PDB file of C-alpha atoms in Angstrom:
ATOM      1  CA  MET A   1      79.660  86.864 105.064  1.00 66.00           C
ATOM      2  CA  GLY A   2      82.301  89.552 105.284  1.00 65.00           C
ATOM      3  CA  LEU A   3      83.750  88.613 101.907  1.00 65.00           C
ATOM      4  CA  GLY A   4      80.521  89.848 100.341  1.00 64.00           C
ATOM      5  CA  ALA A   5      81.687  93.436 100.837  1.00 68.00           C
ATOM      6  CA  GLY A   6      84.939  92.924  98.957  1.00 67.00           C
ATOM      7  CA  HIS A   7      83.781  93.740  95.435  1.00 66.00           C
ATOM      8  CA  VAL A   8      81.643  96.640  96.704  1.00 73.00           C
ATOM      9  CA  LEU A   9      84.748  98.227  98.208  1.00 77.00           C
ATOM     10  CA  GLY A  10      86.614  98.029  94.903  1.00 71.00           C
ATOM     11  CA  THR A  11      83.719  99.524  92.949  1.00 72.00           C
ATOM     12  CA  TRP A  12      83.371 102.327  95.497  1.00 80.00           C
ATOM     13  CA  PHE A  13      87.099 103.062  95.355  1.00 80.00           C
ATOM     14  CA  LEU A  14      87.062 103.383  91.559  1.00 75.00           C
ATOM     15  CA  GLU A  15      84.629 106.295  91.790  1.00 78.00           C
ATOM     16  CA  PHE A  16      87.227 108.453  93.541  1.00 82.00           C
ATOM     17  CA  VAL A  17      90.176 107.696  91.228  1.00 79.00           C
ATOM     18  CA  PRO A  18      90.797 109.599  87.952  1.00 75.00           C
ATOM     19  CA  ALA A  19      90.562 107.318  84.915  1.00 69.00           C
ATOM     20  CA  ALA A  20      94.088 108.202  83.764  1.00 70.00           C
ATOM     21  CA  ASN A  21      95.627 106.860  86.992  1.00 70.00           C
ATOM     22  CA  ARG A  22      93.100 104.160  87.810  1.00 70.00           C
ATOM     23  CA  GLY A  23      95.286 101.199  86.861  1.00 68.00           C
ATOM     24  CA  THR A  24      98.183 102.174  89.088  1.00 71.00           C
ATOM     25  CA  TRP A  25      96.054 103.190  92.081  1.00 77.00           C
ATOM     26  CA  VAL A  26      93.905 100.086  92.070  1.00 72.00           C
ATOM     27  CA  VAL A  27      97.101  98.026  92.214  1.00 72.00           C
ATOM     28  CA  VAL A  28      98.304 100.150  95.132  1.00 77.00           C
ATOM     29  CA  PHE A  29      94.914  99.629  96.758  1.00 78.00           C
ATOM     30  CA  HIS A  30      95.346  95.884  96.241  1.00 76.00           C
ATOM     31  CA  CYS A  31      98.537  96.019  98.337  1.00 81.00           C
ATOM     32  CA  THR A  32      96.369  96.114 101.466  1.00 81.00           C
ATOM     33  CA  TRP A  33      95.401  92.488 100.770  1.00 79.00           C
ATOM     34  CA  THR A  34      99.072  91.555 100.581  1.00 81.00           C
ATOM     35  CA  PHE A  35      99.877  93.345 103.839  1.00 85.00           C
ATOM     36  CA  GLY A  36      97.066  91.425 105.491  1.00 85.00           C
ATOM     37  CA  THR A  37      98.299  88.133 104.066  1.00 83.00           C
ATOM     38  CA  ILE A  38     101.820  88.681 105.376  1.00 85.00           C
ATOM     39  CA  LEU A  39     100.536  89.810 108.774  1.00 87.00           C
ATOM     40  CA  GLN A  40      98.341  86.713 108.950  1.00 86.00           C
ATOM     41  CA  ALA A  41     101.322  84.461 108.201  1.00 83.00           C
ATOM     42  CA  LEU A  42     103.374  86.132 110.949  1.00 86.00           C
ATOM     43  CA  ILE A  43     100.546  85.867 113.482  1.00 87.00           C
ATOM     44  CA  ALA A  44     100.002  82.193 112.634  1.00 85.00           C
ATOM     45  CA  TRP A  45     103.721  81.491 113.039  1.00 84.00           C
ATOM     46  CA  ALA A  46     103.690  83.096 116.486  1.00 86.00           C
ATOM     47  CA  ILE A  47     100.291  81.950 117.779  1.00 86.00           C
ATOM     48  CA  MET A  48      99.548  78.498 116.342  1.00 83.00           C
ATOM     49  CA  PRO A  49     102.390  76.521 117.982  1.00 82.00           C
ATOM     50  CA  VAL A  50     101.668  78.084 121.391  1.00 85.00           C
ATOM     51  CA  LEU A  51      97.950  78.890 121.677  1.00 88.00           C
ATOM     52  CA  GLY A  52      96.347  77.005 118.783  1.00 85.00           C
ATOM     53  CA  TRP A  53      93.912  77.913 116.025  1.00 86.00           C
ATOM     54  CA  ARG A  54      91.144  79.358 118.232  1.00 91.00           C
ATOM     55  CA  TRP A  55      93.339  82.247 119.378  1.00 90.00           C
ATOM     56  CA  LEU A  56      94.507  82.717 115.800  1.00 88.00           C
ATOM     57  CA  ILE A  57      90.905  83.195 114.650  1.00 88.00           C
ATOM     58  CA  ALA A  58      90.142  85.539 117.549  1.00 88.00           C
ATOM     59  CA  LEU A  59      93.138  87.777 116.825  1.00 87.00           C
ATOM     60  CA  SER A  60      92.434  87.697 113.095  1.00 86.00           C
ATOM     61  CA  SER A  61      89.023  89.263 113.694  1.00 83.00           C
ATOM     62  CA  THR A  62      90.512  92.349 115.375  1.00 83.00           C
ATOM     63  CA  PRO A  63      90.885  94.431 112.167  1.00 82.00           C
ATOM     64  CA  CYS A  64      87.160  93.954 111.458  1.00 80.00           C
ATOM     65  CA  PHE A  65      86.295  95.701 114.724  1.00 81.00           C
ATOM     66  CA  ILE A  66      88.733  98.508 113.943  1.00 81.00           C
ATOM     67  CA  LEU A  67      87.124  98.872 110.525  1.00 79.00           C
ATOM     68  CA  LEU A  68      83.791  99.720 112.138  1.00 81.00           C
ATOM     69  CA  ILE A  69      85.301 102.950 113.466  1.00 82.00           C
ATOM     70  CA  PHE A  70      86.003 104.239 109.956  1.00 82.00           C
ATOM     71  CA  TYR A  71      82.492 103.763 108.612  1.00 80.00           C
ATOM     72  CA  SER A  72      81.324 106.974 110.259  1.00 79.00           C
ATOM     73  CA  ILE A  73      83.873 109.060 108.330  1.00 83.00           C
ATOM     74  CA  THR A  74      83.751 107.182 105.018  1.00 85.00           C
ATOM     75  CA  PRO A  75      82.094 109.239 102.233  1.00 88.00           C
ATOM     76  CA  GLU A  76      79.118 107.662 100.498  1.00 88.00           C
ATOM     77  CA  SER A  77      79.296 106.862  96.797  1.00 85.00           C
ATOM     78  CA  PRO A  78      78.234 109.971  94.831  1.00 85.00           C
ATOM     79  CA  ARG A  79      76.812 107.707  92.146  1.00 80.00           C
ATOM     80  CA  TYR A  80      74.669 105.905  94.717  1.00 81.00           C
ATOM     81  CA  LEU A  81      73.450 109.202  96.172  1.00 85.00           C
ATOM     82  CA  CYS A  82      72.479 110.414  92.712  1.00 82.00           C
ATOM     83  CA  SER A  83      70.607 107.184  92.043  1.00 76.00           C
ATOM     84  CA  ARG A  84      68.536 107.894  95.171  1.00 80.00           C
ATOM     85  CA  GLY A  85      67.820 111.498  94.162  1.00 81.00           C
ATOM     86  CA  ARG A  86      70.187 112.928  96.779  1.00 86.00           C
ATOM     87  CA  THR A  87      72.089 115.134  94.337  1.00 84.00           C
ATOM     88  CA  ALA A  88      72.779 117.802  96.958  1.00 87.00           C
ATOM     89  CA  ASP A  89      74.608 115.273  99.151  1.00 89.00           C
ATOM     90  CA  ALA A  90      76.537 113.980  96.146  1.00 88.00           C
ATOM     91  CA  GLN A  91      77.471 117.549  95.190  1.00 88.00           C
ATOM     92  CA  PHE A  92      78.725 118.196  98.731  1.00 89.00           C
ATOM     93  CA  ILE A  93      81.007 115.116  98.637  1.00 89.00           C
ATOM     94  CA  LEU A  94      82.434 116.106  95.243  1.00 88.00           C
ATOM     95  CA  GLU A  95      83.104 119.621  96.524  1.00 89.00           C
ATOM     96  CA  ARG A  96      84.978 118.167  99.527  1.00 89.00           C
ATOM     97  CA  VAL A  97      87.070 116.041  97.170  1.00 87.00           C
ATOM     98  CA  ALA A  98      87.872 119.109  95.079  1.00 88.00           C
ATOM     99  CA  ILE A  99      88.888 121.144  98.143  1.00 89.00           C
ATOM    100  CA  MET A 100      91.167 118.377  99.429  1.00 88.00           C
ATOM    101  CA  ASN A 101      92.890 118.278  96.025  1.00 85.00           C
ATOM    102  CA  ASN A 102      93.122 122.101  95.710  1.00 89.00           C
ATOM    103  CA  MET A 103      90.954 121.969  92.622  1.00 86.00           C
ATOM    104  CA  ALA A 104      87.643 123.422  91.496  1.00 85.00           C
ATOM    105  CA  LEU A 105      84.714 121.407  90.227  1.00 85.00           C
ATOM    106  CA  PRO A 106      83.951 121.924  86.522  1.00 82.00           C
ATOM    107  CA  PRO A 107      80.835 123.995  85.815  1.00 82.00           C
ATOM    108  CA  GLY A 108      77.550 122.135  85.394  1.00 80.00           C
ATOM    109  CA  ILE A 109      74.941 120.234  87.354  1.00 79.00           C
ATOM    110  CA  LEU A 110      74.607 116.608  88.403  1.00 78.00           C
ATOM    111  CA  ILE A 111      72.103 114.673  86.329  1.00 73.00           C
ATOM    112  CA  VAL A 112      70.404 111.585  87.717  1.00 67.00           C
ATOM    113  CA  GLY A 113      70.453 108.764  85.197  1.00 63.00           C
ATOM    114  CA  PRO A 114      67.695 106.194  84.704  1.00 60.00           C
ATOM    115  CA  GLN A 115      67.191 103.780  87.575  1.00 58.00           C
ATOM    116  CA  ILE A 116      67.736 100.057  87.071  1.00 58.00           C
ATOM    117  CA  ARG A 117      66.579  97.211  89.276  1.00 61.00           C
ATOM    118  CA  SER A 118      68.790  94.242  90.192  1.00 63.00           C
ATOM    119  CA  ILE A 119      66.915  91.826  87.936  1.00 72.00           C
ATOM    120  CA  ASN A 120      67.243  94.240  85.021  1.00 79.00           C
ATOM    121  CA  ALA A 121      70.924  94.707  85.805  1.00 78.00           C
ATOM    122  CA  PHE A 122      71.432  90.957  85.541  1.00 80.00           C
ATOM    123  CA  ARG A 123      69.560  90.900  82.249  1.00 83.00           C
ATOM    124  CA  THR A 124      71.932  93.566  80.989  1.00 84.00           C
ATOM    125  CA  LEU A 125      74.896  91.349  81.888  1.00 85.00           C
ATOM    126  CA  VAL A 126      73.593  88.568  79.646  1.00 84.00           C
ATOM    127  CA  SER A 127      72.330  90.843  76.872  1.00 86.00           C
ATOM    128  CA  ARG A 128      73.602  90.321  73.341  1.00 85.00           C
ATOM    129  CA  SER A 129      76.147  93.125  73.622  1.00 84.00           C
ATOM    130  CA  LEU A 130      77.668  91.900  76.908  1.00 87.00           C
ATOM    131  CA  ILE A 131      77.086  88.136  77.053  1.00 90.00           C
ATOM    132  CA  ARG A 132      80.515  87.266  75.607  1.00 90.00           C
ATOM    133  CA  SER A 133      82.377  89.530  78.019  1.00 89.00           C
ATOM    134  CA  THR A 134      80.241  88.309  80.937  1.00 91.00           C
ATOM    135  CA  LEU A 135      80.857  84.598  80.314  1.00 92.00           C
ATOM    136  CA  LEU A 136      84.583  85.131  79.823  1.00 92.00           C
ATOM    137  CA  LEU A 137      84.783  87.276  82.945  1.00 92.00           C
ATOM    138  CA  TRP A 138      82.950  84.637  84.983  1.00 93.00           C
ATOM    139  CA  PHE A 139      85.416  81.971  83.941  1.00 95.00           C
ATOM    140  CA  VAL A 140      88.493  84.157  84.498  1.00 94.00           C
ATOM    141  CA  TYR A 141      87.319  85.069  88.006  1.00 94.00           C
ATOM    142  CA  PHE A 142      86.714  81.376  88.707  1.00 95.00           C
ATOM    143  CA  ALA A 143      90.125  80.378  87.307  1.00 94.00           C
ATOM    144  CA  PHE A 144      92.159  83.042  89.083  1.00 94.00           C
ATOM    145  CA  CYS A 145      90.479  82.432  92.443  1.00 92.00           C
ATOM    146  CA  PHE A 146      90.916  78.686  91.985  1.00 94.00           C
ATOM    147  CA  ALA A 147      94.607  79.131  91.146  1.00 93.00           C
ATOM    148  CA  TYR A 148      95.305  81.690  93.900  1.00 91.00           C
ATOM    149  CA  TYR A 149      93.968  79.601  96.771  1.00 89.00           C
ATOM    150  CA  GLY A 150      95.345  76.465  95.151  1.00 90.00           C
ATOM    151  CA  ILE A 151      98.860  77.923  95.208  1.00 89.00           C
ATOM    152  CA  VAL A 152      98.458  78.898  98.860  1.00 85.00           C
ATOM    153  CA  LEU A 153      97.399  75.328  99.689  1.00 85.00           C
ATOM    154  CA  LEU A 154     100.112  73.796  97.532  1.00 85.00           C
ATOM    155  CA  THR A 155     102.621  75.797  99.551  1.00 81.00           C
ATOM    156  CA  SER A 156     101.455  74.217 102.798  1.00 76.00           C
ATOM    157  CA  GLU A 157     101.245  70.728 101.293  1.00 74.00           C
ATOM    158  CA  LEU A 158     104.689  70.848  99.698  1.00 75.00           C
ATOM    159  CA  SER A 159     106.447  72.727 102.499  1.00 65.00           C
ATOM    160  CA  ASN A 160     107.518  69.469 104.135  1.00 56.00           C
ATOM    161  CA  GLY A 161     109.750  67.458 101.823  1.00 48.00           C
ATOM    162  CA  ALA A 162     109.270  64.362 103.997  1.00 43.00           C
ATOM    163  CA  ARG A 163     105.468  64.416 103.681  1.00 52.00           C
ATOM    164  CA  ARG A 164     103.959  60.951 103.285  1.00 52.00           C
ATOM    165  CA  CYS A 165     100.642  60.190 101.641  1.00 57.00           C
ATOM    166  CA  GLY A 166      97.712  59.318 103.858  1.00 49.00           C
ATOM    167  CA  PRO A 167      94.541  60.666 105.470  1.00 50.00           C
ATOM    168  CA  VAL A 168      94.441  64.375 106.233  1.00 47.00           C
ATOM    169  CA  GLY A 169      94.338  63.718 109.953  1.00 46.00           C
ATOM    170  CA  MET A 170      97.777  62.100 109.823  1.00 44.00           C
ATOM    171  CA  HIS A 171      99.326  65.418 108.803  1.00 46.00           C
ATOM    172  CA  LEU A 172      97.900  67.756 111.412  1.00 45.00           C
ATOM    173  CA  TRP A 173     101.311  67.735 113.028  1.00 45.00           C
ATOM    174  CA  GLN A 174     102.534  69.880 110.147  1.00 45.00           C
ATOM    175  CA  GLN A 175     100.740  72.865 111.644  1.00 44.00           C
ATOM    176  CA  ASN A 176     103.575  73.120 114.136  1.00 45.00           C
ATOM    177  CA  ASP A 177     106.254  72.767 111.508  1.00 62.00           C
ATOM    178  CA  ALA A 178     108.310  75.977 111.310  1.00 66.00           C
ATOM    179  CA  ARG A 179     109.055  75.299 107.643  1.00 69.00           C
ATOM    180  CA  LEU A 180     105.352  75.544 106.862  1.00 72.00           C
ATOM    181  CA  TYR A 181     105.063  79.041 108.338  1.00 75.00           C
ATOM    182  CA  ARG A 182     108.332  80.130 106.753  1.00 76.00           C
ATOM    183  CA  ASP A 183     107.256  79.016 103.280  1.00 73.00           C
ATOM    184  CA  VAL A 184     103.817  80.600 103.625  1.00 76.00           C
ATOM    185  CA  LEU A 185     105.473  83.858 104.721  1.00 80.00           C
ATOM    186  CA  VAL A 186     107.984  83.809 101.840  1.00 80.00           C
ATOM    187  CA  THR A 187     105.349  83.115  99.204  1.00 78.00           C
ATOM    188  CA  SER A 188     103.070  85.782 100.715  1.00 81.00           C
ATOM    189  CA  ILE A 189     105.861  88.335 100.275  1.00 85.00           C
ATOM    190  CA  ALA A 190     105.895  87.234  96.607  1.00 84.00           C
ATOM    191  CA  GLU A 191     102.688  89.189  96.100  1.00 85.00           C
ATOM    192  CA  PHE A 192     104.590  92.489  96.211  1.00 86.00           C
ATOM    193  CA  PRO A 193     106.580  91.844  93.004  1.00 88.00           C
ATOM    194  CA  GLY A 194     103.326  90.798  91.346  1.00 87.00           C
ATOM    195  CA  LEU A 195     101.636  94.039  92.340  1.00 86.00           C
ATOM    196  CA  ILE A 196     104.605  96.133  91.227  1.00 86.00           C
ATOM    197  CA  LEU A 197     104.704  94.427  87.830  1.00 88.00           C
ATOM    198  CA  ALA A 198     100.964  94.848  87.436  1.00 87.00           C
ATOM    199  CA  ALA A 199     101.241  98.574  88.244  1.00 82.00           C
ATOM    200  CA  LEU A 200     103.988  98.995  85.648  1.00 84.00           C
ATOM    201  CA  LEU A 201     102.280  97.015  82.885  1.00 85.00           C
ATOM    202  CA  VAL A 202      98.554  97.583  83.239  1.00 81.00           C
ATOM    203  CA  ASP A 203      98.444 101.064  81.679  1.00 77.00           C
ATOM    204  CA  LYS A 204     101.293 100.461  79.218  1.00 82.00           C
ATOM    205  CA  VAL A 205     100.550  97.120  77.580  1.00 84.00           C
ATOM    206  CA  GLY A 206      96.841  96.904  78.419  1.00 83.00           C
ATOM    207  CA  ARG A 207      94.615  94.796  80.625  1.00 85.00           C
ATOM    208  CA  LYS A 208      94.091  91.786  78.369  1.00 88.00           C
ATOM    209  CA  LEU A 209      97.758  91.201  77.575  1.00 90.00           C
ATOM    210  CA  SER A 210      98.814  91.734  81.195  1.00 90.00           C
ATOM    211  CA  MET A 211      96.288  89.214  82.553  1.00 90.00           C
ATOM    212  CA  GLY A 212      97.036  86.633  79.876  1.00 91.00           C
ATOM    213  CA  ALA A 213     100.805  86.927  80.307  1.00 92.00           C
ATOM    214  CA  PHE A 214     100.608  86.612  84.089  1.00 94.00           C
ATOM    215  CA  ALA A 215      98.344  83.556  83.810  1.00 93.00           C
ATOM    216  CA  PHE A 216     100.714  81.868  81.355  1.00 94.00           C
ATOM    217  CA  LEU A 217     103.777  82.582  83.487  1.00 94.00           C
ATOM    218  CA  CYS A 218     101.952  81.186  86.508  1.00 93.00           C
ATOM    219  CA  LEU A 219     101.250  78.026  84.510  1.00 93.00           C
ATOM    220  CA  VAL A 220     104.961  77.734  83.628  1.00 93.00           C
ATOM    221  CA  SER A 221     105.959  78.188  87.280  1.00 92.00           C
ATOM    222  CA  ILE A 222     103.605  75.495  88.566  1.00 92.00           C
ATOM    223  CA  ALA A 223     104.343  72.872  85.894  1.00 92.00           C
ATOM    224  CA  PRO A 224     107.697  71.619  87.312  1.00 92.00           C
ATOM    225  CA  LEU A 225     106.005  70.893  90.648  1.00 89.00           C
ATOM    226  CA  ALA A 226     104.473  67.793  89.064  1.00 87.00           C
ATOM    227  CA  ALA A 227     107.720  66.015  89.893  1.00 84.00           C
ATOM    228  CA  PRO A 228     109.348  65.791  93.347  1.00 80.00           C
ATOM    229  CA  LEU A 229     111.763  68.699  93.742  1.00 79.00           C
ATOM    230  CA  GLU A 230     114.317  69.905  96.242  1.00 79.00           C
ATOM    231  CA  GLU A 231     112.695  72.098  98.881  1.00 75.00           C
ATOM    232  CA  GLY A 232     114.476  75.302  97.912  1.00 80.00           C
ATOM    233  CA  LEU A 233     113.570  74.959  94.224  1.00 86.00           C
ATOM    234  CA  ALA A 234     109.942  74.204  95.070  1.00 84.00           C
ATOM    235  CA  THR A 235     109.778  77.356  97.205  1.00 84.00           C
ATOM    236  CA  VAL A 236     111.229  79.446  94.353  1.00 88.00           C
ATOM    237  CA  LEU A 237     108.653  78.083  91.914  1.00 91.00           C
ATOM    238  CA  LEU A 238     105.814  78.714  94.357  1.00 89.00           C
ATOM    239  CA  PHE A 239     107.173  82.231  94.922  1.00 89.00           C
ATOM    240  CA  SER A 240     107.087  82.843  91.165  1.00 92.00           C
ATOM    241  CA  ALA A 241     103.600  81.360  90.817  1.00 92.00           C
ATOM    242  CA  ARG A 242     102.272  83.518  93.681  1.00 90.00           C
ATOM    243  CA  THR A 243     103.820  86.594  92.055  1.00 92.00           C
ATOM    244  CA  CYS A 244     102.118  85.889  88.739  1.00 92.00           C
ATOM    245  CA  ILE A 245      98.672  84.985  90.064  1.00 93.00           C
ATOM    246  CA  THR A 246      98.661  88.106  92.264  1.00 90.00           C
ATOM    247  CA  GLY A 247      99.566  90.254  89.263  1.00 90.00           C
ATOM    248  CA  SER A 248      96.801  88.716  87.188  1.00 91.00           C
ATOM    249  CA  TYR A 249      94.259  89.159  89.976  1.00 87.00           C
ATOM    250  CA  ALA A 250      95.259  92.814  90.441  1.00 86.00           C
ATOM    251  CA  VAL A 251      94.702  93.546  86.744  1.00 88.00           C
ATOM    252  CA  LEU A 252      91.392  91.673  86.824  1.00 89.00           C
ATOM    253  CA  TYR A 253      90.186  93.932  89.646  1.00 83.00           C
ATOM    254  CA  ILE A 254      90.734  96.873  87.294  1.00 81.00           C
ATOM    255  CA  TYR A 255      89.414  95.293  84.110  1.00 86.00           C
ATOM    256  CA  GLY A 256      86.275  93.705  85.563  1.00 83.00           C
ATOM    257  CA  PRO A 257      84.436  96.903  86.560  1.00 81.00           C
ATOM    258  CA  GLU A 258      85.549  98.719  83.411  1.00 82.00           C
ATOM    259  CA  ILE A 259      83.790  96.445  80.914  1.00 84.00           C
ATOM    260  CA  TYR A 260      80.325  97.129  82.356  1.00 83.00           C
ATOM    261  CA  PRO A 261      78.187 100.270  82.143  1.00 80.00           C
ATOM    262  CA  SER A 262      77.702 102.064  85.457  1.00 73.00           C
ATOM    263  CA  SER A 263      74.053 100.940  85.700  1.00 73.00           C
ATOM    264  CA  CYS A 264      75.055  97.294  86.204  1.00 80.00           C
ATOM    265  CA  ARG A 265      78.717  97.546  87.193  1.00 79.00           C
ATOM    266  CA  ASN A 266      78.376  96.524  90.816  1.00 78.00           C
ATOM    267  CA  THR A 267      76.008  93.678  89.945  1.00 83.00           C
ATOM    268  CA  GLY A 268      78.348  92.435  87.225  1.00 87.00           C
ATOM    269  CA  VAL A 269      81.424  92.405  89.427  1.00 85.00           C
ATOM    270  CA  GLY A 270      79.430  90.916  92.312  1.00 84.00           C
ATOM    271  CA  VAL A 271      78.193  87.961  90.281  1.00 88.00           C
ATOM    272  CA  ALA A 272      81.661  87.366  88.820  1.00 90.00           C
ATOM    273  CA  THR A 273      83.224  87.501  92.291  1.00 87.00           C
ATOM    274  CA  SER A 274      80.680  84.994  93.589  1.00 87.00           C
ATOM    275  CA  LEU A 275      81.597  82.550  90.845  1.00 90.00           C
ATOM    276  CA  GLY A 276      85.247  83.148  91.680  1.00 90.00           C
ATOM    277  CA  ARG A 277      84.588  82.047  95.255  1.00 89.00           C
ATOM    278  CA  ILE A 278      83.307  78.749  93.901  1.00 92.00           C
ATOM    279  CA  GLY A 279      86.770  78.286  92.460  1.00 91.00           C
ATOM    280  CA  GLY A 280      88.185  79.010  95.900  1.00 89.00           C
ATOM    281  CA  MET A 281      85.963  76.315  97.408  1.00 90.00           C
ATOM    282  CA  ILE A 282      87.018  73.727  94.825  1.00 92.00           C
ATOM    283  CA  ALA A 283      90.749  74.469  95.173  1.00 91.00           C
ATOM    284  CA  PRO A 284      91.197  72.469  98.439  1.00 90.00           C
ATOM    285  CA  LEU A 285      89.706  69.379  96.799  1.00 89.00           C
ATOM    286  CA  ILE A 286      92.520  69.465  94.263  1.00 89.00           C
ATOM    287  CA  ALA A 287      95.472  70.906  96.177  1.00 86.00           C
ATOM    288  CA  VAL A 288      94.872  68.956  99.378  1.00 84.00           C
ATOM    289  CA  GLY A 289      92.726  66.023  98.297  1.00 83.00           C
ATOM    290  CA  LEU A 290      94.900  64.861  95.423  1.00 83.00           C
ATOM    291  CA  LEU A 291      98.231  65.463  97.164  1.00 81.00           C
ATOM    292  CA  GLU A 292      97.133  63.650 100.293  1.00 77.00           C
ATOM    293  CA  SER A 293      96.234  60.657  98.112  1.00 80.00           C
ATOM    294  CA  CYS A 294      99.616  60.720  96.345  1.00 79.00           C
ATOM    295  CA  HIS A 295      98.401  62.336  93.110  1.00 83.00           C
ATOM    296  CA  GLN A 296     100.695  65.350  92.985  1.00 85.00           C
ATOM    297  CA  LYS A 297     101.152  65.170  89.213  1.00 88.00           C
ATOM    298  CA  GLU A 298      97.399  65.128  88.628  1.00 90.00           C
ATOM    299  CA  ALA A 299      96.872  68.111  90.953  1.00 89.00           C
ATOM    300  CA  VAL A 300      99.460  70.206  89.121  1.00 91.00           C
ATOM    301  CA  PHE A 301      97.943  69.190  85.767  1.00 93.00           C
ATOM    302  CA  VAL A 302      94.494  70.445  86.836  1.00 93.00           C
ATOM    303  CA  PHE A 303      95.848  73.824  87.949  1.00 93.00           C
ATOM    304  CA  ASP A 304      97.858  74.219  84.755  1.00 93.00           C
ATOM    305  CA  LEU A 305      94.867  73.279  82.617  1.00 95.00           C
ATOM    306  CA  VAL A 306      92.643  75.881  84.299  1.00 94.00           C
ATOM    307  CA  LEU A 307      95.349  78.556  83.966  1.00 94.00           C
ATOM    308  CA  PHE A 308      95.820  77.717  80.294  1.00 95.00           C
ATOM    309  CA  PHE A 309      92.145  78.216  79.538  1.00 95.00           C
ATOM    310  CA  ALA A 310      92.194  81.406  81.629  1.00 93.00           C
ATOM    311  CA  ALA A 311      95.018  82.798  79.474  1.00 93.00           C
ATOM    312  CA  VAL A 312      93.033  81.906  76.346  1.00 93.00           C
ATOM    313  CA  ALA A 313      89.933  83.579  77.804  1.00 92.00           C
ATOM    314  CA  CYS A 314      91.902  86.775  78.429  1.00 90.00           C
ATOM    315  CA  ALA A 315      92.899  86.843  74.760  1.00 89.00           C
ATOM    316  CA  LEU A 316      89.268  86.387  73.702  1.00 90.00           C
ATOM    317  CA  PHE A 317      87.909  89.387  75.614  1.00 86.00           C
ATOM    318  CA  PRO A 318      86.354  91.690  73.013  1.00 78.00           C
ATOM    319  CA  LEU A 319      87.194  94.916  74.840  1.00 67.00           C
ATOM    320  CA  GLU A 320      90.475  96.580  75.796  1.00 64.00           C
ATOM    321  CA  THR A 321      89.531  99.330  78.205  1.00 61.00           C
ATOM    322  CA  LYS A 322      92.928 100.908  78.970  1.00 57.00           C
ATOM    323  CA  GLY A 323      91.516 103.050  81.752  1.00 54.00           C
ATOM    324  CA  CYS A 324      88.167 103.935  80.141  1.00 57.00           C
ATOM    325  CA  GLN A 325      84.826 103.030  81.646  1.00 53.00           C
ATOM    326  CA  ILE A 326      81.552 102.376  79.854  1.00 51.00           C
ATOM    327  CA  GLN A 327      78.983 104.847  81.137  1.00 51.00           C
TER     328      GLN A 327
END
């Protein structure tokens, strides 16, 4: 249930970032995910062999309780306040932002735009002017989520060079394998180069080209894994793949909200994110199911095929936002 707030957080954050610097700051914002991933790998390495998965889950929930403390001091979305007729509250928040940045608000008054219901927002997503972008965005979210979690699972499945095919239950002993935790940690650190590259490229070469290039490079990194490889080389390839898929995902988090008008932006990103989670649910069937049944080549082929079509979809997007938002 908690994942449902993820896309809302990104949309909220965009409201407080100037358009000229949005690409870079959203990538910086995305670093928090990477920090959490690395911390999770370290905790698992320390806790799992000693206390087991129940304690791992319990400790992993701690940040959620800490997060509750910050809700009382988190400013509400000015756009949301305006949509509810609370323009005075929205004005107060904008004035606080201006004071904190040693700036003055431009002259004028806040105007409340037309209200739009959820069902009408969805109709806008599939309207003639947006249907192409919507369908492409749905698939790209699905593909990137599928590839991201697939790479994470491939790391655990390939971390033991002596792995033998068989039922999943036969390989539970791998949870205590130090090489598994080491490889997961190394590939998690790979997200930082991906975020740095995304920050450098997103506002210079554009969203579409950045996403497509990252997806293609991820495809190239995964392809050699179809054949049995030496452990060190496999880790390097997984490191590269994790770098590329993280970069593509970071750019997508910027591009997705920008292609929709503000009236349906949160709905559009929410629906696309939901379809992406379906990709995350299917990923274990491929990464774990096929590898456990000795079909490593087929598993890699499926991931490469999805990434290929994702790169094509990025090229077919009709809009290149470059930091602009449709109002």
